[in-house]
Amino acid sequence: QLLFPLSLEFTSTEIAILQSLKEQLENTGFIFSKLDKDIVELKGVPVSVVESNVSVVLEQLINDVENEVPDNNFSQTDMLAKSLAKSLAIKTGQNLTELEQEHLVNSLFACKEPSISPTNKPTFITIRLEDLDKKFN
């Protein structure tokens, strides 16, 4: 929970999208104290969301919902999970401690499909030693 409620402004269309996702968002840790007209007031956010990034996370989620392909065979909950994962992902250039790096790799390989991302992109590549030698010789 937040020490002070966080107020964010959205359009009426964006508010409607958030209202349709309210239950799923609450299941992930968002706690709404107000969600109407053009104001969203949050009194709690998921542990993994930094307070300063809440508006970015919600805007990305709204954008993903608006641009969703209707027959993509994913439930709204799956789409929400993918969107949150994308917005909360570690960004390029972000420094991680050795412990965080180990946790990241261990979490990746604990997944059902560690070799591909939720958007079907490879998560890692394997390079043979001979190919690596060729790059540097």
Short mmCIF file of N, CA and C in Angstrom, two decimals:
data_model
loop_
_atom_site.label_atom_id
_atom_site.label_comp_id
_atom_site.label_asym_id
_atom_site.label_seq_id
_atom_site.Cartn_x
_atom_site.Cartn_y
_atom_site.Cartn_z
N GLN A 1 0.83 -1.19 0.00
CA GLN A 1 0.00 0.00 0.00
C GLN A 1 0.87 1.24 0.00
N LEU A 2 0.30 2.32 -0.54
CA LEU A 2 1.02 3.58 -0.62
C LEU A 2 0.76 4.41 0.63
N LEU A 3 1.74 5.21 1.01
CA LEU A 3 1.58 6.09 2.15
C LEU A 3 0.53 7.16 1.86
N PHE A 4 0.59 7.71 0.64
CA PHE A 4 -0.39 8.70 0.19
C PHE A 4 -1.01 8.20 -1.11
N PRO A 5 -2.32 8.40 -1.30
CA PRO A 5 -2.95 7.97 -2.55
C PRO A 5 -2.30 8.65 -3.76
N LEU A 6 -2.26 7.94 -4.85
CA LEU A 6 -1.68 8.44 -6.09
C LEU A 6 -2.81 8.73 -7.06
N SER A 7 -2.90 9.99 -7.52
CA SER A 7 -3.96 10.38 -8.46
C SER A 7 -3.38 10.52 -9.86
N LEU A 8 -4.05 9.92 -10.82
CA LEU A 8 -3.63 9.98 -12.22
C LEU A 8 -4.82 10.38 -13.07
N GLU A 9 -4.55 11.15 -14.13
CA GLU A 9 -5.62 11.56 -15.04
C GLU A 9 -5.57 10.74 -16.31
N PHE A 10 -6.76 10.33 -16.76
CA PHE A 10 -6.90 9.58 -18.01
C PHE A 10 -8.14 10.08 -18.73
N THR A 11 -8.24 9.76 -20.01
CA THR A 11 -9.44 10.11 -20.78
C THR A 11 -10.57 9.17 -20.37
N SER A 12 -11.79 9.51 -20.75
CA SER A 12 -12.93 8.66 -20.40
C SER A 12 -12.82 7.28 -21.05
N THR A 13 -12.25 7.22 -22.26
CA THR A 13 -12.04 5.94 -22.93
C THR A 13 -11.04 5.08 -22.15
N GLU A 14 -9.97 5.71 -21.71
CA GLU A 14 -8.95 4.99 -20.94
C GLU A 14 -9.50 4.52 -19.59
N ILE A 15 -10.34 5.36 -18.97
CA ILE A 15 -10.97 4.97 -17.70
C ILE A 15 -11.86 3.75 -17.91
N ALA A 16 -12.59 3.72 -19.03
CA ALA A 16 -13.46 2.58 -19.34
C ALA A 16 -12.64 1.30 -19.47
N ILE A 17 -11.48 1.39 -20.11
CA ILE A 17 -10.60 0.22 -20.25
C ILE A 17 -10.13 -0.25 -18.88
N LEU A 18 -9.69 0.71 -18.05
CA LEU A 18 -9.23 0.35 -16.70
C LEU A 18 -10.37 -0.26 -15.87
N GLN A 19 -11.59 0.26 -16.04
CA GLN A 19 -12.73 -0.30 -15.31
C GLN A 19 -12.99 -1.75 -15.74
N SER A 20 -12.82 -2.02 -17.04
CA SER A 20 -13.04 -3.39 -17.52
C SER A 20 -11.97 -4.35 -17.01
N LEU A 21 -10.81 -3.81 -16.64
CA LEU A 21 -9.70 -4.63 -16.14
C LEU A 21 -9.54 -4.56 -14.63
N LYS A 22 -10.44 -3.85 -13.97
CA LYS A 22 -10.28 -3.56 -12.54
C LYS A 22 -10.06 -4.82 -11.71
N GLU A 23 -10.87 -5.83 -11.91
CA GLU A 23 -10.75 -7.05 -11.10
C GLU A 23 -9.39 -7.72 -11.30
N GLN A 24 -8.97 -7.84 -12.57
CA GLN A 24 -7.66 -8.46 -12.84
C GLN A 24 -6.52 -7.61 -12.26
N LEU A 25 -6.64 -6.28 -12.39
CA LEU A 25 -5.61 -5.40 -11.85
C LEU A 25 -5.55 -5.51 -10.32
N GLU A 26 -6.70 -5.62 -9.70
CA GLU A 26 -6.72 -5.78 -8.24
C GLU A 26 -6.10 -7.12 -7.83
N ASN A 27 -6.27 -8.13 -8.65
CA ASN A 27 -5.66 -9.44 -8.37
C ASN A 27 -4.14 -9.39 -8.47
N THR A 28 -3.61 -8.42 -9.24
CA THR A 28 -2.15 -8.30 -9.36
C THR A 28 -1.57 -7.39 -8.28
N GLY A 29 -2.43 -6.68 -7.53
CA GLY A 29 -1.92 -5.85 -6.44
C GLY A 29 -2.28 -4.38 -6.52
N PHE A 30 -2.92 -3.94 -7.59
CA PHE A 30 -3.37 -2.55 -7.65
C PHE A 30 -4.58 -2.41 -6.74
N ILE A 31 -4.62 -1.35 -5.94
CA ILE A 31 -5.76 -1.09 -5.07
C ILE A 31 -6.32 0.29 -5.44
N PHE A 32 -7.52 0.28 -6.00
CA PHE A 32 -8.16 1.51 -6.45
C PHE A 32 -9.02 2.08 -5.33
N SER A 33 -8.87 3.39 -5.08
CA SER A 33 -9.79 4.05 -4.15
C SER A 33 -10.80 4.89 -4.93
N LYS A 34 -10.46 5.19 -6.18
CA LYS A 34 -11.36 5.95 -7.05
C LYS A 34 -11.05 5.60 -8.50
N LEU A 35 -12.09 5.39 -9.28
CA LEU A 35 -11.91 5.06 -10.69
C LEU A 35 -13.16 5.54 -11.42
N ASP A 36 -13.20 6.85 -11.71
CA ASP A 36 -14.35 7.38 -12.44
C ASP A 36 -13.99 8.67 -13.15
N LYS A 37 -14.87 9.10 -14.04
CA LYS A 37 -14.69 10.29 -14.88
C LYS A 37 -13.31 10.28 -15.51
N ASP A 38 -12.42 11.17 -15.06
CA ASP A 38 -11.09 11.23 -15.66
C ASP A 38 -9.97 11.05 -14.63
N ILE A 39 -10.33 10.56 -13.45
CA ILE A 39 -9.35 10.41 -12.37
C ILE A 39 -9.29 8.95 -11.90
N VAL A 40 -8.06 8.49 -11.76
CA VAL A 40 -7.81 7.19 -11.13
C VAL A 40 -7.02 7.50 -9.87
N GLU A 41 -7.51 7.00 -8.76
CA GLU A 41 -6.79 7.19 -7.51
C GLU A 41 -6.43 5.82 -6.96
N LEU A 42 -5.16 5.62 -6.75
CA LEU A 42 -4.65 4.33 -6.27
C LEU A 42 -4.14 4.48 -4.85
N LYS A 43 -4.49 3.52 -4.01
CA LYS A 43 -3.93 3.52 -2.66
C LYS A 43 -2.96 2.35 -2.46
N GLY A 44 -2.78 1.56 -3.52
CA GLY A 44 -1.83 0.46 -3.46
C GLY A 44 -1.42 0.01 -4.85
N VAL A 45 -0.18 -0.43 -4.98
CA VAL A 45 0.33 -0.94 -6.26
C VAL A 45 1.10 -2.24 -5.99
N PRO A 46 1.27 -3.08 -7.01
CA PRO A 46 2.04 -4.32 -6.80
C PRO A 46 3.46 -4.01 -6.31
N VAL A 47 4.01 -4.91 -5.55
CA VAL A 47 5.35 -4.74 -4.98
C VAL A 47 6.38 -4.46 -6.07
N SER A 48 6.24 -5.08 -7.22
CA SER A 48 7.23 -4.94 -8.30
C SER A 48 7.12 -3.63 -9.06
N VAL A 49 6.09 -2.82 -8.79
CA VAL A 49 5.90 -1.56 -9.50
C VAL A 49 6.38 -0.41 -8.62
N VAL A 50 7.35 0.34 -9.15
CA VAL A 50 7.84 1.52 -8.46
C VAL A 50 6.78 2.62 -8.62
N GLU A 51 6.51 3.33 -7.54
CA GLU A 51 5.45 4.34 -7.56
C GLU A 51 5.61 5.34 -8.71
N SER A 52 6.84 5.72 -9.01
CA SER A 52 7.07 6.70 -10.08
C SER A 52 6.77 6.13 -11.47
N ASN A 53 6.64 4.80 -11.59
CA ASN A 53 6.37 4.17 -12.89
C ASN A 53 4.91 3.75 -13.07
N VAL A 54 4.07 4.01 -12.09
CA VAL A 54 2.68 3.53 -12.15
C VAL A 54 1.96 4.06 -13.38
N SER A 55 2.10 5.35 -13.67
CA SER A 55 1.39 5.92 -14.83
C SER A 55 1.88 5.30 -16.12
N VAL A 56 3.19 5.05 -16.23
CA VAL A 56 3.75 4.43 -17.43
C VAL A 56 3.22 3.01 -17.60
N VAL A 57 3.16 2.26 -16.50
CA VAL A 57 2.67 0.88 -16.54
C VAL A 57 1.21 0.85 -16.99
N LEU A 58 0.38 1.72 -16.41
CA LEU A 58 -1.04 1.75 -16.77
C LEU A 58 -1.25 2.24 -18.20
N GLU A 59 -0.47 3.25 -18.63
CA GLU A 59 -0.59 3.73 -20.01
C GLU A 59 -0.21 2.64 -21.01
N GLN A 60 0.85 1.89 -20.71
CA GLN A 60 1.27 0.79 -21.58
C GLN A 60 0.18 -0.28 -21.64
N LEU A 61 -0.41 -0.57 -20.51
CA LEU A 61 -1.49 -1.56 -20.45
C LEU A 61 -2.68 -1.11 -21.30
N ILE A 62 -3.07 0.14 -21.16
CA ILE A 62 -4.19 0.69 -21.94
C ILE A 62 -3.86 0.61 -23.43
N ASN A 63 -2.64 0.98 -23.79
CA ASN A 63 -2.21 0.93 -25.18
C ASN A 63 -2.26 -0.50 -25.71
N ASP A 64 -1.81 -1.46 -24.92
CA ASP A 64 -1.84 -2.86 -25.34
C ASP A 64 -3.27 -3.35 -25.54
N VAL A 65 -4.17 -2.94 -24.66
CA VAL A 65 -5.58 -3.35 -24.79
C VAL A 65 -6.19 -2.73 -26.05
N GLU A 66 -5.90 -1.45 -26.29
CA GLU A 66 -6.44 -0.76 -27.47
C GLU A 66 -5.93 -1.37 -28.77
N ASN A 67 -4.69 -1.83 -28.77
CA ASN A 67 -4.08 -2.35 -30.00
C ASN A 67 -4.11 -3.86 -30.09
N GLU A 68 -4.83 -4.51 -29.18
CA GLU A 68 -4.90 -5.97 -29.16
C GLU A 68 -5.61 -6.49 -30.40
N VAL A 69 -5.05 -7.56 -30.97
CA VAL A 69 -5.70 -8.24 -32.09
C VAL A 69 -6.85 -9.05 -31.49
N PRO A 70 -8.09 -8.85 -31.95
CA PRO A 70 -9.23 -9.49 -31.31
C PRO A 70 -9.17 -11.01 -31.19
N ASP A 71 -8.65 -11.70 -32.18
CA ASP A 71 -8.68 -13.17 -32.13
C ASP A 71 -7.30 -13.76 -31.88
N ASN A 72 -6.56 -13.20 -30.93
CA ASN A 72 -5.20 -13.68 -30.71
C ASN A 72 -5.11 -14.89 -29.78
N ASN A 73 -6.26 -15.48 -29.42
CA ASN A 73 -6.31 -16.70 -28.60
C ASN A 73 -5.77 -16.53 -27.18
N PHE A 74 -5.61 -15.30 -26.71
CA PHE A 74 -5.18 -15.06 -25.34
C PHE A 74 -6.35 -14.50 -24.55
N SER A 75 -6.47 -14.94 -23.32
CA SER A 75 -7.51 -14.39 -22.45
C SER A 75 -7.08 -12.98 -22.03
N GLN A 76 -8.03 -12.25 -21.47
CA GLN A 76 -7.72 -10.90 -21.00
C GLN A 76 -6.67 -10.96 -19.89
N THR A 77 -6.72 -12.00 -19.07
CA THR A 77 -5.74 -12.16 -18.00
C THR A 77 -4.34 -12.40 -18.56
N ASP A 78 -4.24 -13.23 -19.60
CA ASP A 78 -2.95 -13.47 -20.25
C ASP A 78 -2.40 -12.19 -20.86
N MET A 79 -3.28 -11.44 -21.52
CA MET A 79 -2.86 -10.18 -22.14
C MET A 79 -2.38 -9.20 -21.07
N LEU A 80 -3.08 -9.15 -19.94
CA LEU A 80 -2.69 -8.28 -18.84
C LEU A 80 -1.32 -8.69 -18.30
N ALA A 81 -1.12 -9.99 -18.12
CA ALA A 81 0.17 -10.49 -17.62
C ALA A 81 1.30 -10.15 -18.58
N LYS A 82 1.07 -10.32 -19.88
CA LYS A 82 2.10 -10.00 -20.88
C LYS A 82 2.42 -8.51 -20.86
N SER A 83 1.39 -7.69 -20.78
CA SER A 83 1.60 -6.25 -20.78
C SER A 83 2.36 -5.80 -19.54
N LEU A 84 1.98 -6.31 -18.38
CA LEU A 84 2.69 -5.95 -17.15
C LEU A 84 4.13 -6.45 -17.19
N ALA A 85 4.33 -7.65 -17.70
CA ALA A 85 5.69 -8.19 -17.80
C ALA A 85 6.56 -7.31 -18.69
N LYS A 86 5.97 -6.85 -19.80
CA LYS A 86 6.72 -6.00 -20.73
C LYS A 86 7.07 -4.66 -20.08
N SER A 87 6.11 -4.04 -19.40
CA SER A 87 6.39 -2.73 -18.82
C SER A 87 7.28 -2.80 -17.59
N LEU A 88 7.29 -3.93 -16.90
CA LEU A 88 8.11 -4.07 -15.70
C LEU A 88 9.45 -4.75 -15.97
N ALA A 89 9.69 -5.12 -17.22
CA ALA A 89 10.92 -5.82 -17.58
C ALA A 89 12.15 -4.96 -17.31
N ILE A 90 13.25 -5.61 -17.07
CA ILE A 90 14.52 -4.92 -16.88
C ILE A 90 14.91 -4.29 -18.21
N LYS A 91 15.19 -3.01 -18.18
CA LYS A 91 15.49 -2.26 -19.41
C LYS A 91 16.97 -2.36 -19.76
N THR A 92 17.27 -2.22 -21.03
CA THR A 92 18.65 -2.22 -21.51
C THR A 92 19.45 -1.14 -20.78
N GLY A 93 20.61 -1.51 -20.31
CA GLY A 93 21.48 -0.56 -19.62
C GLY A 93 21.25 -0.50 -18.12
N GLN A 94 20.20 -1.14 -17.64
CA GLN A 94 19.92 -1.15 -16.20
C GLN A 94 20.92 -2.08 -15.52
N ASN A 95 21.62 -1.58 -14.52
CA ASN A 95 22.61 -2.37 -13.81
C ASN A 95 21.94 -3.29 -12.79
N LEU A 96 22.42 -4.53 -12.74
CA LEU A 96 21.92 -5.51 -11.79
C LEU A 96 23.08 -6.01 -10.94
N THR A 97 22.79 -6.29 -9.69
CA THR A 97 23.81 -6.89 -8.83
C THR A 97 24.01 -8.34 -9.27
N GLU A 98 25.07 -8.95 -8.78
CA GLU A 98 25.32 -10.35 -9.13
C GLU A 98 24.18 -11.24 -8.64
N LEU A 99 23.66 -10.94 -7.46
CA LEU A 99 22.54 -11.72 -6.92
C LEU A 99 21.29 -11.56 -7.80
N GLU A 100 21.03 -10.34 -8.26
CA GLU A 100 19.88 -10.11 -9.14
C GLU A 100 20.05 -10.84 -10.47
N GLN A 101 21.29 -10.85 -10.99
CA GLN A 101 21.57 -11.55 -12.24
C GLN A 101 21.32 -13.05 -12.08
N GLU A 102 21.80 -13.62 -10.98
CA GLU A 102 21.59 -15.05 -10.73
C GLU A 102 20.11 -15.37 -10.60
N HIS A 103 19.38 -14.52 -9.89
CA HIS A 103 17.94 -14.73 -9.71
C HIS A 103 17.23 -14.67 -11.06
N LEU A 104 17.63 -13.74 -11.90
CA LEU A 104 17.02 -13.59 -13.22
C LEU A 104 17.23 -14.85 -14.06
N VAL A 105 18.45 -15.34 -14.10
CA VAL A 105 18.76 -16.55 -14.89
C VAL A 105 18.02 -17.76 -14.31
N ASN A 106 18.05 -17.90 -12.99
CA ASN A 106 17.35 -19.04 -12.36
C ASN A 106 15.85 -18.98 -12.62
N SER A 107 15.27 -17.79 -12.56
CA SER A 107 13.83 -17.63 -12.83
C SER A 107 13.51 -17.96 -14.28
N LEU A 108 14.39 -17.54 -15.19
CA LEU A 108 14.17 -17.83 -16.60
C LEU A 108 14.14 -19.33 -16.84
N PHE A 109 15.13 -20.04 -16.31
CA PHE A 109 15.21 -21.48 -16.57
C PHE A 109 14.19 -22.29 -15.76
N ALA A 110 13.52 -21.66 -14.81
CA ALA A 110 12.44 -22.33 -14.09
C ALA A 110 11.12 -22.24 -14.86
N CYS A 111 11.10 -21.44 -15.92
CA CYS A 111 9.89 -21.27 -16.73
C CYS A 111 9.60 -22.53 -17.55
N LYS A 112 8.34 -22.66 -17.95
CA LYS A 112 7.92 -23.79 -18.78
C LYS A 112 8.61 -23.73 -20.14
N GLU A 113 8.73 -22.55 -20.72
CA GLU A 113 9.38 -22.35 -22.02
C GLU A 113 10.48 -21.30 -21.89
N PRO A 114 11.64 -21.64 -21.34
CA PRO A 114 12.67 -20.63 -21.10
C PRO A 114 13.32 -20.06 -22.36
N SER A 115 13.19 -20.73 -23.48
CA SER A 115 13.91 -20.27 -24.68
C SER A 115 13.18 -19.20 -25.48
N ILE A 116 11.89 -18.95 -25.17
CA ILE A 116 11.16 -17.91 -25.90
C ILE A 116 10.41 -17.00 -24.93
N SER A 117 10.28 -15.75 -25.35
CA SER A 117 9.56 -14.77 -24.54
C SER A 117 8.06 -14.90 -24.79
N PRO A 118 7.22 -14.21 -24.01
CA PRO A 118 5.78 -14.25 -24.26
C PRO A 118 5.39 -13.73 -25.65
N THR A 119 6.30 -12.97 -26.27
CA THR A 119 6.03 -12.47 -27.62
C THR A 119 6.74 -13.30 -28.69
N ASN A 120 7.14 -14.52 -28.31
CA ASN A 120 7.80 -15.48 -29.21
C ASN A 120 9.16 -15.03 -29.73
N LYS A 121 9.86 -14.24 -28.95
CA LYS A 121 11.23 -13.85 -29.31
C LYS A 121 12.18 -14.71 -28.48
N PRO A 122 13.37 -15.01 -29.04
CA PRO A 122 14.31 -15.83 -28.27
C PRO A 122 14.80 -15.08 -27.03
N THR A 123 14.96 -15.79 -25.93
CA THR A 123 15.44 -15.17 -24.70
C THR A 123 16.95 -15.30 -24.54
N PHE A 124 17.54 -16.21 -25.28
CA PHE A 124 18.99 -16.37 -25.26
C PHE A 124 19.41 -17.11 -26.52
N ILE A 125 20.71 -17.05 -26.81
CA ILE A 125 21.25 -17.81 -27.94
C ILE A 125 22.43 -18.64 -27.44
N THR A 126 22.70 -19.72 -28.12
CA THR A 126 23.84 -20.56 -27.78
C THR A 126 24.87 -20.40 -28.89
N ILE A 127 26.10 -20.08 -28.48
CA ILE A 127 27.18 -19.90 -29.45
C ILE A 127 28.23 -20.97 -29.18
N ARG A 128 28.58 -21.69 -30.22
CA ARG A 128 29.62 -22.72 -30.07
C ARG A 128 30.97 -22.02 -29.86
N LEU A 129 31.85 -22.68 -29.14
CA LEU A 129 33.17 -22.12 -28.85
C LEU A 129 33.93 -21.80 -30.13
N GLU A 130 33.79 -22.66 -31.15
CA GLU A 130 34.48 -22.43 -32.42
C GLU A 130 33.99 -21.13 -33.07
N ASP A 131 32.68 -20.89 -33.02
CA ASP A 131 32.13 -19.67 -33.60
C ASP A 131 32.60 -18.43 -32.84
N LEU A 132 32.71 -18.56 -31.55
CA LEU A 132 33.19 -17.45 -30.72
C LEU A 132 34.65 -17.15 -31.03
N ASP A 133 35.44 -18.21 -31.20
CA ASP A 133 36.85 -18.04 -31.56
C ASP A 133 36.98 -17.32 -32.89
N LYS A 134 36.14 -17.67 -33.86
CA LYS A 134 36.18 -17.04 -35.18
C LYS A 134 35.90 -15.54 -35.09
N LYS A 135 35.03 -15.14 -34.18
CA LYS A 135 34.68 -13.72 -34.02
C LYS A 135 35.86 -12.90 -33.53
N PHE A 136 36.76 -13.52 -32.75
CA PHE A 136 37.85 -12.79 -32.14
C PHE A 136 39.21 -13.08 -32.78
N ASN A 137 39.26 -13.94 -33.76
CA ASN A 137 40.54 -14.26 -34.42
C ASN A 137 40.50 -13.95 -35.89
#
